[in-house]
Each structure stands twice: as C-alpha cells, then as structure tokens.
Short mmCIF file of C-alpha atoms in Angstrom, two decimals:
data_model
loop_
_atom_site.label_atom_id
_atom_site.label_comp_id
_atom_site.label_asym_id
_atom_site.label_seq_id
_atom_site.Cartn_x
_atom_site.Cartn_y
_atom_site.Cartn_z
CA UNK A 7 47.18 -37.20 -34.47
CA UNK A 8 49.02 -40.18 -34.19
CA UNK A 9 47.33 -41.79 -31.60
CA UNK A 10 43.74 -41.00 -33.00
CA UNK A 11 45.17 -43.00 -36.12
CA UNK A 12 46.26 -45.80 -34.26
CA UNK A 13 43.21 -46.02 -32.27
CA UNK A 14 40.79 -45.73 -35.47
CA UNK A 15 42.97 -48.56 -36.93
CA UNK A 16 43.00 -51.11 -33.78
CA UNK A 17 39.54 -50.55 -33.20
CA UNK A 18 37.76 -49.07 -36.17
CA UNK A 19 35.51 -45.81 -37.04
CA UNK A 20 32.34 -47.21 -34.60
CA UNK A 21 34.60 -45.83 -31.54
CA UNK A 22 32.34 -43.38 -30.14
CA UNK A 23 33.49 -39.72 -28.70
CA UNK A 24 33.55 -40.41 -25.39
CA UNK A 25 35.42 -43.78 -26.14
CA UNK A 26 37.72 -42.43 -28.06
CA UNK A 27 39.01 -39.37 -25.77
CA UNK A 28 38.73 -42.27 -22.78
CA UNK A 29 41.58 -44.25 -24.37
CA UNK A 30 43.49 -41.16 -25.57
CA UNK A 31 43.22 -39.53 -22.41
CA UNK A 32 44.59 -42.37 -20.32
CA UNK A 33 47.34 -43.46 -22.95
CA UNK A 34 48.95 -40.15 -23.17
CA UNK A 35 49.04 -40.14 -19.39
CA UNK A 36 50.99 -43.95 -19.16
CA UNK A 37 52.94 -42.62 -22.10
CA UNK A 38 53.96 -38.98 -19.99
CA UNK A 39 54.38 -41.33 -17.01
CA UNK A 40 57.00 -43.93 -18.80
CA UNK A 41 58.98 -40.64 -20.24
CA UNK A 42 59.08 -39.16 -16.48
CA UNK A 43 60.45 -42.46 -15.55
CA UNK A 44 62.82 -43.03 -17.97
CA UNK A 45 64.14 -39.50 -17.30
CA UNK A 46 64.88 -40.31 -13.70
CA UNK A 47 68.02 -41.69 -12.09
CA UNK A 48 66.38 -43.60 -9.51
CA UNK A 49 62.15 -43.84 -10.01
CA UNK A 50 60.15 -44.07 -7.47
CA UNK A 51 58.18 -47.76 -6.89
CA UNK A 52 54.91 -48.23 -8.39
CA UNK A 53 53.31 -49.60 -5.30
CA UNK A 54 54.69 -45.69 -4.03
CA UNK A 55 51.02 -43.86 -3.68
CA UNK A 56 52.75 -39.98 -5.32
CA UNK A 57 50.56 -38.55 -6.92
CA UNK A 58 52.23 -39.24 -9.98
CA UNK A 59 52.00 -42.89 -9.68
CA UNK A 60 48.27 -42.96 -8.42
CA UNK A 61 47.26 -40.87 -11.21
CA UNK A 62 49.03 -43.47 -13.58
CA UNK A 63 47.00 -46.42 -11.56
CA UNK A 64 43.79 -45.08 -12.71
CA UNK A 65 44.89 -44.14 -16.34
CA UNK A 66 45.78 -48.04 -16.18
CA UNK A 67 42.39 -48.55 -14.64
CA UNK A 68 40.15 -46.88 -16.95
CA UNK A 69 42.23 -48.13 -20.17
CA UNK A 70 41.44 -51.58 -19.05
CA UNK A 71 37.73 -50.94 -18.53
CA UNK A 72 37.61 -49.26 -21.72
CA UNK A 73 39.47 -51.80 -24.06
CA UNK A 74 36.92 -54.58 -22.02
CA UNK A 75 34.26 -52.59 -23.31
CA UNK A 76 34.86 -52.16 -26.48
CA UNK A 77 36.27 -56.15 -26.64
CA UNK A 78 32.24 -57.46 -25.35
CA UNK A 79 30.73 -54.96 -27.27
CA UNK A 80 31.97 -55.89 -30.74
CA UNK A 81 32.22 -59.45 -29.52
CA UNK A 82 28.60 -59.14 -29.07
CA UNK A 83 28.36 -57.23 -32.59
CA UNK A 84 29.86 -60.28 -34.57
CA UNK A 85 27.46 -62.98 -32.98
CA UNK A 86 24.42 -60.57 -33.78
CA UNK A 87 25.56 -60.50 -37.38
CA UNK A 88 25.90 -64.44 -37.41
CA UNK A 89 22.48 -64.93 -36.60
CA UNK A 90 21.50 -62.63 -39.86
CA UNK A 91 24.49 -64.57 -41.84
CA UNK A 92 25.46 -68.23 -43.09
CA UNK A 93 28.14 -69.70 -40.99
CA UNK A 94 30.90 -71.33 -42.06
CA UNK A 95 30.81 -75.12 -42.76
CA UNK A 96 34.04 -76.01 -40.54
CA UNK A 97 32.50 -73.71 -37.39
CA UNK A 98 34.95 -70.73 -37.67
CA UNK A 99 34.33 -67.84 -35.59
CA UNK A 100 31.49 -65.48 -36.61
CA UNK A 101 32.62 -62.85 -39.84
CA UNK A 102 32.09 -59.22 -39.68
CA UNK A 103 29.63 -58.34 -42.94
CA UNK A 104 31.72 -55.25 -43.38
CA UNK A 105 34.18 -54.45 -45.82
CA UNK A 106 36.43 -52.17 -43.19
CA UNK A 107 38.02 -54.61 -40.89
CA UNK A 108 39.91 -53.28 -37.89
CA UNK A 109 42.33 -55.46 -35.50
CA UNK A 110 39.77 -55.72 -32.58
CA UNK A 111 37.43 -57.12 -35.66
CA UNK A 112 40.33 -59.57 -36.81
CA UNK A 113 41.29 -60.73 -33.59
CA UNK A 114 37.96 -61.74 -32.67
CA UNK A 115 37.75 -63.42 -35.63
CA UNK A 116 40.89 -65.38 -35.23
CA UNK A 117 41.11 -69.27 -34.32
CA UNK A 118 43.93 -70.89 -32.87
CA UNK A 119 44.82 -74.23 -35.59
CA UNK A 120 45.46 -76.49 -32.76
CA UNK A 121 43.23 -76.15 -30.15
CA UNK A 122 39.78 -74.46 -32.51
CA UNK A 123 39.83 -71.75 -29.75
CA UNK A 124 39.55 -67.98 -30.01
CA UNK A 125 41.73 -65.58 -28.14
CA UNK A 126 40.79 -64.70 -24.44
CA UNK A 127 39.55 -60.84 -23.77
CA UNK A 128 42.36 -60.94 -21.28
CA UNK A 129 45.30 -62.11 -24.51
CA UNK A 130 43.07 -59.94 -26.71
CA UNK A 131 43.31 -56.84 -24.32
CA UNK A 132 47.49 -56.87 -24.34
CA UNK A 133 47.99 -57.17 -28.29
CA UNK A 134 45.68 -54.58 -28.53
CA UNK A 135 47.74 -52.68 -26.15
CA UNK A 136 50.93 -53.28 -27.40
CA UNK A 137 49.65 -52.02 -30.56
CA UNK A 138 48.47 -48.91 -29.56
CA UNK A 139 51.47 -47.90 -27.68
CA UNK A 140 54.28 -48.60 -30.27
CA UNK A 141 52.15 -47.74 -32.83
CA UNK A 142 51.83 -44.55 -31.57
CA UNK A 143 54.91 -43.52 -30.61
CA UNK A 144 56.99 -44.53 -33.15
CA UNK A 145 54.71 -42.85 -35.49
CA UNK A 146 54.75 -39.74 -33.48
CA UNK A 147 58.72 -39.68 -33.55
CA UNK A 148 58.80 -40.35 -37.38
CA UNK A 149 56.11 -38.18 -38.57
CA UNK A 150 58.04 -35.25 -36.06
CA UNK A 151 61.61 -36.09 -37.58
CA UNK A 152 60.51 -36.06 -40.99
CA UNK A 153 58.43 -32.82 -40.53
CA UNK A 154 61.62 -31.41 -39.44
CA UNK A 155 63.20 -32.95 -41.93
CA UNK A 156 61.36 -31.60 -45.18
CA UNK A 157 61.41 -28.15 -43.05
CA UNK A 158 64.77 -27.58 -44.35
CA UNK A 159 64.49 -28.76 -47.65
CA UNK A 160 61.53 -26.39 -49.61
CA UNK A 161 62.45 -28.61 -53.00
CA UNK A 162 61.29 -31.94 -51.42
CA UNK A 163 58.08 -29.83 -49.71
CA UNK A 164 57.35 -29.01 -53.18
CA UNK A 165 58.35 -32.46 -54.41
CA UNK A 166 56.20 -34.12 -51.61
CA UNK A 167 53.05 -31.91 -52.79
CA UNK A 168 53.53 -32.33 -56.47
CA UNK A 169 53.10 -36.39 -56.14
CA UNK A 170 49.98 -36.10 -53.70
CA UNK A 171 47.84 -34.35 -55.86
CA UNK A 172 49.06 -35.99 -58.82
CA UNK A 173 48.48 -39.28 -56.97
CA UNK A 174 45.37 -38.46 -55.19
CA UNK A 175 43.34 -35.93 -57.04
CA UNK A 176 42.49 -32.45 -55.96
CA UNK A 177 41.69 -32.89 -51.77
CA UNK A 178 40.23 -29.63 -51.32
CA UNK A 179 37.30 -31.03 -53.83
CA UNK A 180 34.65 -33.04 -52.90
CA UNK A 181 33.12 -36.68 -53.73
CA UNK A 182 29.15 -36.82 -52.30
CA UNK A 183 29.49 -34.48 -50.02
CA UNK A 184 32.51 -35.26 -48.10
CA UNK A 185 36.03 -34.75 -48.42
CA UNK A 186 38.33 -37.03 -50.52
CA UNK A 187 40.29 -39.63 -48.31
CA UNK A 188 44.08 -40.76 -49.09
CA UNK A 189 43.55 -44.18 -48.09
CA UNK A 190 46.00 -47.34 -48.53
CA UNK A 191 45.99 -47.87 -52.10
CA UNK A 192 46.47 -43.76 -52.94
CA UNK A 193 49.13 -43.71 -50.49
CA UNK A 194 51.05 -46.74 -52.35
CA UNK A 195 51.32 -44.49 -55.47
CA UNK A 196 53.61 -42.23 -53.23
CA UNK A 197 57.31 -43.66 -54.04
CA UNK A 198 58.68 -40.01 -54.03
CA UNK A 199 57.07 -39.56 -50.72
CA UNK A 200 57.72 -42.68 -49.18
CA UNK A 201 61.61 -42.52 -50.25
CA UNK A 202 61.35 -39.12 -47.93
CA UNK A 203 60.11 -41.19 -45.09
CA UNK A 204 62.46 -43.83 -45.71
CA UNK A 205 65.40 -41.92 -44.91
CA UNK A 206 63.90 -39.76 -42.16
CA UNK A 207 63.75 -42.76 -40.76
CA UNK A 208 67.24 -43.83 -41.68
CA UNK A 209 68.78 -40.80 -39.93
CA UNK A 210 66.47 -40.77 -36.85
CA UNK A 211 65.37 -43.96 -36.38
CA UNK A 212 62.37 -44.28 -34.28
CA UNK A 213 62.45 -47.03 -32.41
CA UNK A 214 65.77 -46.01 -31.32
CA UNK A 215 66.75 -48.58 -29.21
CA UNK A 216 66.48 -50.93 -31.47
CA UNK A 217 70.03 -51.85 -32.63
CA UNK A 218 71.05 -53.01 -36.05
CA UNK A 219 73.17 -56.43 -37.22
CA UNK A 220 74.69 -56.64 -40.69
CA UNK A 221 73.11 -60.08 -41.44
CA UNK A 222 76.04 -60.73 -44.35
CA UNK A 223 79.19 -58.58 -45.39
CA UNK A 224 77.99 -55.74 -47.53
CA UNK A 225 79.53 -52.21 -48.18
CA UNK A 226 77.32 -49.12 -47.59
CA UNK A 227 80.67 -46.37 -48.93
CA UNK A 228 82.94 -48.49 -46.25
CA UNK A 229 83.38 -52.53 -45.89
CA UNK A 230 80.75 -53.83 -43.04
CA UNK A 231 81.65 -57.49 -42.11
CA UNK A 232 79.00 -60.02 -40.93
CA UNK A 233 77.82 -59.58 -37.74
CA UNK A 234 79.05 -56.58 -36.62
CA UNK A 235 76.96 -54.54 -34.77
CA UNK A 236 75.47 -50.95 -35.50
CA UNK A 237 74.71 -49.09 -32.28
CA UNK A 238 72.56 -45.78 -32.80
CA UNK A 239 75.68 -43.52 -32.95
CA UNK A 240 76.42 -45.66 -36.14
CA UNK A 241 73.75 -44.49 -38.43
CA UNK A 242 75.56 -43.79 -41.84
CA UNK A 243 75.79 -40.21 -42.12
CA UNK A 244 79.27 -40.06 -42.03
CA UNK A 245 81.83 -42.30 -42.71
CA UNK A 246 83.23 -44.53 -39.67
CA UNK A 247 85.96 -47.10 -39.34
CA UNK A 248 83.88 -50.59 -39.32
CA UNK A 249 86.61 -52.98 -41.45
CA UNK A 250 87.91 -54.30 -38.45
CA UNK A 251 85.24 -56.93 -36.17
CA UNK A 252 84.57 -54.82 -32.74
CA UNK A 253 85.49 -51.90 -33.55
#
C-alpha cells in the first residue's frame, strides 16, 4: 500500500497499469534483495551471476527503463502544453496546466539559479529513486508499528475513528459518483491521530539507524546534557542513567 502511495506521489495518477506494477514489481524485488543482504554475514558479490543477484540485475534493469520512460514521456507532456500556454517572460521551464503536481512534474520544472539549467534524466532518475525507496519503507515500518500499536489499545481505535469521520465526513457516502478522498488538508485536521503516529514513531522509530543528538541540555524525566548521544536502545521508555557525558 505503501509503495503504490509513494509511487502515485513521485509520479502522479497518469501512471498507467502496466507502469505502475513495472516499478512495484522490480522495487519490491531490490528491496527483498537489500533485506537478504543485510541478513547475511558475508554476501555474496554483485558481479556473482546466483540467481539471486541476476534476478536483482534485471529488477535494476527494468526500473531504469521504466523511470526513463516515464521521465521523456512527461518531459514531452510539459513542452506540448507550452505550445497551448504563455511562457514565462524570464524563459523558465515549461508549467504543467494542472492543479495536481507530482515530483516527476516539479522536477522537470525546476531550474538551477546559477547555471538556468534543468536537471539531467540521469540526476532526475536517482532523486526519484531515492524517494521511492525511503519513502516506502519507512512508511511501511511506521504504518506496521502503529497498526500494532493501536491493536492493543481499543480506546485510541475508537479515538482514531471518532476524529476521522468527524474530520472528514461520512467515507462510506458518496460525492458525484465516487468515493470521498482524505486528502492533505482533511488529514491536517487529525491532531488526535497524528499524536498516535507521533509516538509510534517515538517508540519504534523507522528509520532506525538513524541515531539521535541532544542539540542543547534538556530533561525528558532525567537530565540529558548537550551532545550526548541516543543510540536506538535509548528510546525513552524507561528511565536510563544519561547525567553523566558517555555514559
């Protein structure tokens, strides 16, 4: 679910079918193939034809050819709807008509200040990867933690439910047709639920290699000083001896 998010937000609701289960396919098997070989004590080399590795090669493969595709084909887009549209005065890259921008959109769009140049497909091609991959995952992780999470806890289930449908109307009716859509600005009215998410978060961080510095001395229950670092054991859910630096 994750991933079909992330991909509808990088490169917008025109991905077709077959594009979209090309670039799920092939991330989910890059993704599987990192976990395998962070599981390992000693992986095998890349340049290593298993069968493993050679199926990873052509998820690689096909990902590139895909995001290429997609990068011409909305490239192409954008200049179509210049031609149809008044162009800027100072020569800026051509503007997408719609309303619904998505990052492919927005980085085609995008001018470097010093040199008046656009982003190569090659520079556009890894931001757009690095996007889909953490944005996935680390969704993945926190959605899973904090389903877990509010599994244990039927008041905040309840709470949670309360404050969408308060916020966002009835979903199970309909507006022209179609069903209702929580988008950005419904979700904002959401404190309740966000404060859930916020803490799921807190106690299973999920980029959870990411370690913490206290930036000044603060106390969360115990002194913290300046500086000292929290590994991922240290997450505050019980107290821990931190006055002293290094320890």
């Amino acid at each position: 679910m994750t991933l079909e998010v992330a991909t509808r937000t990088l490169f917008g609701a025109s991905l077709s079918a077959e594009e979209s289960v090309r670039v799920t396919y092939s991330t989910q098997v890059a993704m599987e193939f990192f976990g395998r070989r962070a599981a390992q004590g000693l992986a095998i080399p890349e340049w290593v034809n298993t069968p493993d590795n050679m199926a990873f090669k052509r998820a690689v493969v096909d990902l590139n050819d895909c995001i290429f595709a997609l990068i011409g084909k909305r490239r192409k887009q954008l200049v179509e709807e210049a031609t149809t549209t008044q162009m800027s005065e100072n020569g800026a890259a051509p503007q997408c008509s719609t309303e619904k921008l998505d990052l492919l959109t927005m980085l085609l769009q995008s001018v470097d200040e010093e040199t008046g140049e656009g982003m190569s497909d090659e520079s556009m091609r890894d931001e757009l990867m690095t996007m889909l991959v953490a944005g996935q995952e680390t969704s993945a992780i926190a959605l899973a933690w904090t389903m877990s999470a509010i599994a244990q806890q039927p008041k905040w289930q309840d709470v949670i439910k309360s404050e969408t449908l308060a916020a966002c109307g009835n979903l199970l009716e309909c507006e022209d047709g179609g069903q209702k859509v929580v988008n950005a600005l419904r979700a904002g009215k959401l404190p309740q639920t966000d404060a859930v998410l916020n803490e799921a978060m807190r106690l299973a961080p999920p980029a959870y290699m990411v370690g913490r510095c206290a930036s000044r001395d603060t106390s969360v229950e115990i002194p913290v000083r300046e500086g000292l670092d929290l590994g991922n054991d240290d997450v505050l859910r019980k107290k821990r001896y931190l006055i002293e630096e290094g320890t």
